[in-house]
Amino acid sequence: MMLKDYSDKLDEINDKMLSITQDILDANKIILTGLQECNKGLLDNAKSNLKNMSTRTTEIDNSIVKILALYSPEAKDLRFAVSFFKISNELLRASSNTRTFISGLSNYCTELDETTVKEFAVPMQKSTIDCLTAVVKMIKATSNEETQESFNNIIVSENKTDEYYELLQDNIYKKAPNIEDFGKFTKILRALRKSEKIADRALDVGSLLLFARIGGELGAAE
């Protein structure tokens, strides 16, 4: 009975992680449309998906602490608890990056030319959305094969965000002929980089989920 209760508690935590990840994904989908249209109202609406994230991740942490105290899980089961503990922090960071991304775009989207948006910023954000979509699939996975496949998709999409960010960086700085423009474009680039950071967090979550479900090395980028 204790093992069933333990399994049920982990399922509850898994559902909470899924809900948070889905909300972050939905916010980033709205961001994509807001970016394409430079629609500040739409960007602001994306924030509604990010409410109470700190409280929600703290609830996960508290649930894990209770599991550890009540059930004293053995090594294999402990792997899940430890992984979920770290995942909650990565999800909170992803939410924070998303919120900062929204604020940055609201301030600077009018400064972005159509070519920069279409050729670099939008594809980068689409790749970030692909990362988060793969994390959702990974949380829902019912087999090691599904877990591994989704993780592989995260890696591919995260690499694309890195590539688009480098191209975006080169493109933006080419448009800064003097020191005043350089400072402005640095701020714009800093705002857009949050999309790449969200993808980084998705990869961290994926790595931890892979460890929880399959094993290997435990780790997430600091």
C-alpha positions as a Python dict, from the first residue, in 0.01 Angstrom:
ca = {
    (1, 'M'): (0, 0, 0),
    (2, 'M'): (286, 234, 83),
    (3, 'L'): (434, 184, -264),
    (4, 'K'): (101, 260, -430),
    (5, 'D'): (62, 575, -220),
    (6, 'Y'): (415, 676, -315),
    (7, 'S'): (342, 618, -683),
    (8, 'D'): (19, 817, -659),
    (9, 'K'): (205, 1110, -502),
    (10, 'L'): (461, 1108, -782),
    (11, 'D'): (180, 1105, -1037),
    (12, 'E'): (29, 1411, -869),
    (13, 'I'): (362, 1592, -891),
    (14, 'N'): (400, 1487, -1254),
    (15, 'D'): (57, 1635, -1330),
    (16, 'K'): (154, 1963, -1163),
    (17, 'M'): (475, 1978, -1365),
    (18, 'L'): (277, 1912, -1681),
    (19, 'S'): (33, 2194, -1600),
    (20, 'I'): (314, 2444, -1538),
    (21, 'T'): (503, 2343, -1852),
    (22, 'Q'): (187, 2369, -2061),
    (23, 'D'): (122, 2720, -1929),
    (24, 'I'): (477, 2827, -2014),
    (25, 'L'): (434, 2675, -2361),
    (26, 'D'): (102, 2856, -2413),
    (27, 'A'): (259, 3186, -2306),
    (28, 'N'): (538, 3140, -2558),
    (29, 'K'): (290, 3063, -2835),
    (30, 'I'): (116, 3392, -2761),
    (31, 'I'): (455, 3564, -2758),
    (32, 'L'): (521, 3432, -3109),
    (33, 'T'): (206, 3595, -3245),
    (34, 'G'): (275, 3913, -3047),
    (35, 'L'): (627, 3924, -3189),
    (36, 'Q'): (507, 3882, -3546),
    (37, 'E'): (254, 4162, -3507),
    (38, 'C'): (438, 4374, -3249),
    (39, 'N'): (112, 4357, -3056),
    (40, 'K'): (185, 4482, -2705),
    (41, 'G'): (-164, 4400, -2583),
    (42, 'L'): (-121, 4041, -2695),
    (43, 'L'): (221, 4022, -2533),
    (44, 'D'): (73, 4145, -2208),
    (45, 'N'): (-199, 3878, -2231),
    (46, 'A'): (73, 3611, -2237),
    (47, 'K'): (151, 3698, -1876),
    (48, 'S'): (-185, 3556, -1765),
    (49, 'N'): (-42, 3206, -1821),
    (50, 'L'): (242, 3276, -1578),
    (51, 'K'): (49, 3365, -1264),
    (52, 'N'): (151, 3221, -926),
    (53, 'M'): (442, 3024, -1068),
    (54, 'S'): (649, 3061, -754),
    (55, 'T'): (361, 2930, -542),
    (56, 'R'): (298, 2641, -780),
    (57, 'T'): (661, 2529, -788),
    (58, 'T'): (686, 2565, -410),
    (59, 'E'): (389, 2331, -379),
    (60, 'I'): (583, 2074, -582),
    (61, 'D'): (888, 2115, -360),
    (62, 'N'): (680, 2077, -45),
    (63, 'S'): (517, 1764, -183),
    (64, 'I'): (857, 1613, -257),
    (65, 'V'): (981, 1689, 95),
    (66, 'K'): (675, 1511, 236),
    (67, 'I'): (740, 1211, 11),
    (68, 'L'): (1099, 1187, 128),
    (69, 'A'): (991, 1214, 491),
    (70, 'L'): (703, 967, 473),
    (71, 'Y'): (819, 698, 234),
    (72, 'S'): (1202, 690, 252),
    (73, 'P'): (1224, 579, -113),
    (74, 'E'): (1499, 345, -226),
    (75, 'A'): (1761, 443, -485),
    (76, 'K'): (1551, 401, -800),
    (77, 'D'): (1248, 579, -655),
    (78, 'L'): (1468, 844, -496),
    (79, 'R'): (1588, 928, -846),
    (80, 'F'): (1239, 1052, -934),
    (81, 'A'): (1206, 1265, -622),
    (82, 'V'): (1547, 1430, -661),
    (83, 'S'): (1488, 1495, -1032),
    (84, 'F'): (1147, 1648, -973),
    (85, 'F'): (1295, 1871, -703),
    (86, 'K'): (1541, 2016, -955),
    (87, 'I'): (1283, 2032, -1234),
    (88, 'S'): (1059, 2262, -1030),
    (89, 'N'): (1344, 2513, -1010),
    (90, 'E'): (1410, 2493, -1384),
    (91, 'L'): (1041, 2550, -1458),
    (92, 'L'): (1040, 2856, -1233),
    (93, 'R'): (1343, 2989, -1420),
    (94, 'A'): (1173, 2921, -1755),
    (95, 'S'): (869, 3113, -1634),
    (96, 'S'): (1087, 3402, -1519),
    (97, 'N'): (1270, 3407, -1854),
    (98, 'T'): (936, 3411, -2034),
    (99, 'R'): (805, 3699, -1826),
    (100, 'T'): (1125, 3899, -1888),
    (101, 'F'): (1102, 3817, -2258),
    (102, 'I'): (751, 3961, -2269),
    (103, 'S'): (865, 4283, -2102),
    (104, 'G'): (1163, 4316, -2337),
    (105, 'L'): (954, 4266, -2648),
    (106, 'S'): (696, 4516, -2525),
    (107, 'N'): (974, 4774, -2493),
    (108, 'Y'): (1164, 4704, -2815),
    (109, 'C'): (948, 4528, -3075),
    (110, 'T'): (889, 4857, -3258),
    (111, 'E'): (1266, 4886, -3300),
    (112, 'L'): (1290, 4558, -3490),
    (113, 'D'): (1280, 4566, -3868),
    (114, 'E'): (1069, 4317, -4061),
    (115, 'T'): (1368, 4118, -4189),
    (116, 'T'): (1511, 4068, -3840),
    (117, 'V'): (1175, 3950, -3711),
    (118, 'K'): (1090, 3716, -3999),
    (119, 'E'): (1432, 3565, -4066),
    (120, 'F'): (1573, 3535, -3716),
    (121, 'A'): (1351, 3624, -3418),
    (122, 'V'): (1043, 3429, -3529),
    (123, 'P'): (1231, 3109, -3627),
    (124, 'M'): (1419, 3124, -3296),
    (125, 'Q'): (1094, 3153, -3101),
    (126, 'K'): (940, 2869, -3302),
    (127, 'S'): (1235, 2649, -3207),
    (128, 'T'): (1188, 2745, -2843),
    (129, 'I'): (822, 2646, -2869),
    (130, 'D'): (933, 2314, -3021),
    (131, 'C'): (1158, 2260, -2717),
    (132, 'L'): (873, 2320, -2475),
    (133, 'T'): (635, 2105, -2680),
    (134, 'A'): (885, 1819, -2659),
    (135, 'V'): (909, 1865, -2281),
    (136, 'V'): (530, 1834, -2255),
    (137, 'K'): (547, 1513, -2459),
    (138, 'M'): (829, 1389, -2240),
    (139, 'I'): (627, 1444, -1922),
    (140, 'K'): (336, 1255, -2081),
    (141, 'A'): (557, 972, -2212),
    (142, 'T'): (460, 621, -2108),
    (143, 'S'): (770, 438, -2231),
    (144, 'N'): (1146, 481, -2235),
    (145, 'E'): (1134, 498, -2613),
    (146, 'E'): (892, 792, -2609),
    (147, 'T'): (1100, 961, -2340),
    (148, 'Q'): (1422, 925, -2540),
    (149, 'E'): (1260, 1037, -2866),
    (150, 'S'): (1119, 1352, -2709),
    (151, 'F'): (1452, 1429, -2545),
    (152, 'N'): (1628, 1394, -2880),
    (153, 'N'): (1377, 1643, -3026),
    (154, 'I'): (1459, 1888, -2747),
    (155, 'I'): (1828, 1867, -2830),
    (156, 'V'): (1766, 1933, -3201),
    (157, 'S'): (1536, 2229, -3132),
    (158, 'E'): (1763, 2379, -2865),
    (159, 'N'): (2055, 2368, -3107),
    (160, 'K'): (1843, 2556, -3358),
    (161, 'T'): (1769, 2832, -3106),
    (162, 'D'): (2144, 2869, -3047),
    (163, 'E'): (2207, 2895, -3421),
    (164, 'Y'): (1931, 3150, -3475),
    (165, 'Y'): (2052, 3356, -3181),
    (166, 'E'): (2403, 3376, -3329),
    (167, 'L'): (2259, 3484, -3664),
    (168, 'L'): (2032, 3733, -3490),
    (169, 'Q'): (2326, 3875, -3299),
    (170, 'D'): (2529, 3925, -3616),
    (171, 'N'): (2231, 4079, -3795),
    (172, 'I'): (2150, 4326, -3520),
    (173, 'Y'): (2505, 4449, -3465),
    (174, 'K'): (2546, 4513, -3838),
    (175, 'K'): (2272, 4770, -3798),
    (176, 'A'): (2462, 4964, -3529),
    (177, 'P'): (2685, 5214, -3714),
    (178, 'N'): (2766, 5422, -3406),
    (179, 'I'): (2806, 5384, -3031),
    (180, 'E'): (2457, 5516, -2954),
    (181, 'D'): (2298, 5258, -3181),
    (182, 'F'): (2526, 4989, -3040),
    (183, 'G'): (2390, 5048, -2690),
    (184, 'K'): (2031, 5039, -2810),
    (185, 'F'): (2075, 4722, -3010),
    (186, 'T'): (2253, 4554, -2720),
    (187, 'K'): (1938, 4607, -2511),
    (188, 'I'): (1724, 4469, -2793),
    (189, 'L'): (1947, 4164, -2824),
    (190, 'R'): (1941, 4108, -2448),
    (191, 'A'): (1561, 4102, -2463),
    (192, 'L'): (1550, 3858, -2755),
    (193, 'R'): (1806, 3630, -2593),
    (194, 'K'): (1544, 3529, -2337),
    (195, 'S'): (1388, 3308, -2605),
    (196, 'E'): (1716, 3117, -2627),
    (197, 'K'): (1735, 3100, -2247),
    (198, 'I'): (1387, 2946, -2230),
    (199, 'A'): (1506, 2675, -2467),
    (200, 'D'): (1807, 2619, -2238),
    (201, 'R'): (1574, 2566, -1945),
    (202, 'A'): (1367, 2323, -2152),
    (203, 'L'): (1681, 2121, -2223),
    (204, 'D'): (1764, 2118, -1851),
    (205, 'V'): (1416, 1988, -1770),
    (206, 'G'): (1448, 1728, -2042),
    (207, 'S'): (1783, 1609, -1907),
    (208, 'L'): (1636, 1571, -1561),
    (209, 'L'): (1331, 1386, -1690),
    (210, 'L'): (1559, 1154, -1883),
    (211, 'F'): (1753, 1083, -1565),
    (212, 'A'): (1433, 1022, -1369),
    (213, 'R'): (1281, 784, -1623),
    (214, 'I'): (1585, 608, -1771),
    (215, 'G'): (1885, 689, -1554),
    (216, 'G'): (2233, 812, -1643),
    (217, 'E'): (2395, 1128, -1514),
    (218, 'L'): (2202, 1380, -1308),
    (219, 'G'): (2256, 1739, -1407),
    (220, 'A'): (2117, 2070, -1527),
    (221, 'A'): (2295, 2382, -1636),
    (222, 'E'): (2358, 2634, -1363),
}
